[in-house]
Amino acid sequence: HLKMNWDFGPQESGQYQLVDLTGRILQGDILMTSEGTTHLDTQSLADGLYVLRVTFGDTSLSRRLLIKH
């Protein structure tokens, strides 16, 4: 599992997407600012490089993730 924490300020919600290198969305969900944390299940993913995209309001970021079991 991958634990993700956030604090993006006063926006009510955001979203995340976990995509493979071909751009296929493998996971995604709504992020509520009141929660501040979520867990991504990576056990079903093959070893490799993925991109995590997070968007809150006008703010977005992407991070590469290397999954290795």
Backbone as numpy.savetxt, mean C-alpha at the origin, in Angstrom:
# Nx Ny Nz CAx CAy CAz Cx Cy Cz
3.59 -10.89 6.35 2.75 -9.70 6.35 3.63 -8.45 6.35
3.08 -7.40 5.82 3.74 -6.10 5.81 2.85 -5.14 6.58
3.40 -4.46 7.57 2.66 -3.49 8.35 2.93 -2.11 7.78
1.86 -1.34 7.53 1.98 -0.01 6.97 1.34 0.98 7.95
2.10 1.99 8.35 1.61 3.06 9.22 1.58 4.37 8.44
0.64 5.24 8.78 0.56 6.52 8.11 0.01 7.59 9.02
0.33 8.84 8.66 -0.22 10.03 9.30 -0.17 11.13 8.25
-1.22 11.23 7.46 -1.26 12.18 6.36 -2.06 13.43 6.67
-2.41 13.64 7.92 -3.11 14.87 8.27 -4.62 14.73 8.24
-5.32 15.84 7.94 -6.76 15.92 8.16 -7.64 15.23 7.11
-7.09 14.69 6.04 -7.95 14.02 5.06 -8.68 12.86 5.74
-9.88 12.60 5.28 -10.69 11.57 5.93 -10.27 10.16 5.53
-9.85 9.98 4.31 -9.46 8.64 3.87 -8.52 8.73 2.69
-7.91 7.63 2.39 -7.04 7.52 1.24 -7.17 6.12 0.68
-6.22 5.73 -0.13 -6.26 4.38 -0.67 -4.84 3.90 -0.94
-4.70 2.58 -1.00 -3.42 2.01 -1.41 -3.66 0.98 -2.49
-2.65 0.77 -3.30 -2.65 -0.28 -4.30 -1.28 -0.93 -4.29
-1.26 -2.24 -4.32 -0.02 -3.00 -4.47 -0.05 -3.57 -5.88
0.93 -3.20 -6.70 0.94 -3.60 -8.10 2.23 -4.35 -8.42
2.13 -5.24 -9.40 3.35 -5.90 -9.86 4.01 -5.03 -10.92
5.12 -5.47 -11.46 5.87 -4.64 -12.39 5.22 -4.51 -13.76
4.18 -5.31 -14.02 3.43 -5.15 -15.27 2.30 -4.14 -15.11
2.09 -3.63 -13.87 1.03 -2.67 -13.60 -0.27 -3.29 -13.14
-0.29 -4.61 -12.98 -1.50 -5.30 -12.53 -1.70 -5.07 -11.04
-2.90 -4.62 -10.66 -3.23 -4.37 -9.26 -3.50 -5.70 -8.57
-2.70 -6.01 -7.54 -2.83 -7.27 -6.82 -3.64 -7.11 -5.54
-3.51 -5.97 -4.90 -4.26 -5.68 -3.67 -4.56 -4.19 -3.65
-5.59 -3.84 -2.94 -5.94 -2.43 -2.77 -7.05 -2.30 -1.75
-7.10 -1.14 -1.11 -8.13 -0.92 -0.12 -8.17 0.56 0.24
-9.20 0.92 0.97 -9.37 2.28 1.51 -8.60 2.37 2.82
-7.93 3.48 3.04 -7.23 3.75 4.30 -7.95 4.87 5.03
-8.39 4.59 6.24 -9.05 5.60 7.06 -8.02 6.24 7.97
-8.01 7.58 8.05 -7.01 8.26 8.87 -7.18 7.94 10.34
-8.39 7.57 10.76 -8.60 7.26 12.17 -7.90 5.97 12.57
-7.60 5.11 11.61 -6.94 3.85 11.93 -5.43 4.01 12.02
-4.81 4.61 11.02 -3.37 4.88 11.05 -2.46 3.71 10.81
-3.01 2.52 10.63 -2.18 1.35 10.36 -3.00 0.29 9.61
-2.33 -0.50 8.81 -2.97 -1.63 8.14 -1.90 -2.69 7.87
-2.35 -3.89 7.62 -1.45 -5.00 7.33 -1.74 -5.52 5.93
-0.70 -5.69 5.14 -0.84 -6.25 3.80 -0.40 -7.70 3.85
-1.21 -8.57 3.29 -0.87 -9.99 3.24 0.04 -10.23 2.05
1.29 -10.55 2.31 2.27 -10.78 1.24 2.59 -12.26 1.07
2.00 -13.12 1.87 2.32 -14.54 1.83 1.95 -15.20 0.50
0.91 -14.71 -0.14 0.47 -15.30 -1.40 1.23 -14.75 -2.61
2.09 -13.76 -2.39 2.84 -13.16 -3.48 4.13 -13.92 -3.74
4.49 -14.03 -5.00 5.76 -14.63 -5.36 6.90 -13.69 -4.98
8.07 -14.25 -4.72 9.24 -13.42 -4.48 9.43 -12.49 -5.67
9.77 -11.24 -5.40 10.00 -10.31 -6.50 9.79 -8.87 -6.08
9.82 -8.00 -7.06 9.69 -6.56 -6.85 8.27 -6.12 -7.14
7.72 -5.30 -6.25 6.36 -4.78 -6.37 6.40 -3.28 -6.09
5.31 -2.61 -6.42 5.19 -1.17 -6.15 3.97 -0.95 -5.27
4.16 -0.22 -4.18 3.07 0.17 -3.29 2.75 1.63 -3.57
1.53 1.90 -4.00 1.06 3.26 -4.27 0.08 3.66 -3.17
0.30 4.82 -2.56 -0.57 5.32 -1.50 -1.01 6.73 -1.88
-2.32 7.01 -1.77 -2.86 8.32 -2.10 -3.76 8.80 -0.97
-3.51 10.02 -0.51 -4.37 10.72 0.46 -4.61 12.11 -0.09
-5.84 12.42 -0.46 -6.14 13.75 -1.00 -5.28 14.02 -2.22
-4.55 15.14 -2.21 -3.67 15.51 -3.32 -2.27 14.93 -3.17
-2.03 14.18 -2.11 -0.72 13.62 -1.83 -0.67 12.16 -2.26
0.35 11.82 -3.02 0.52 10.42 -3.39 2.00 10.07 -3.36
2.26 8.81 -3.11 3.64 8.34 -3.11 3.67 6.91 -3.58
4.81 6.51 -4.10 5.04 5.14 -4.56 6.35 4.67 -3.97
6.35 3.43 -3.54 7.56 2.82 -2.98 7.73 1.43 -3.57
8.95 1.09 -3.91 9.23 -0.26 -4.37 9.39 -1.18 -3.17
8.84 -2.37 -3.29 8.94 -3.37 -2.23 9.55 -4.63 -2.81
10.54 -5.14 -2.13 11.12 -6.43 -2.51 10.55 -7.48 -1.57
9.79 -8.42 -2.12 9.20 -9.49 -1.34 10.10 -10.71 -1.50
10.55 -11.23 -0.36 11.38 -12.42 -0.36 10.98 -13.25 0.85
10.54 -14.46 0.61 10.08 -15.34 1.70 11.20 -16.22 2.19
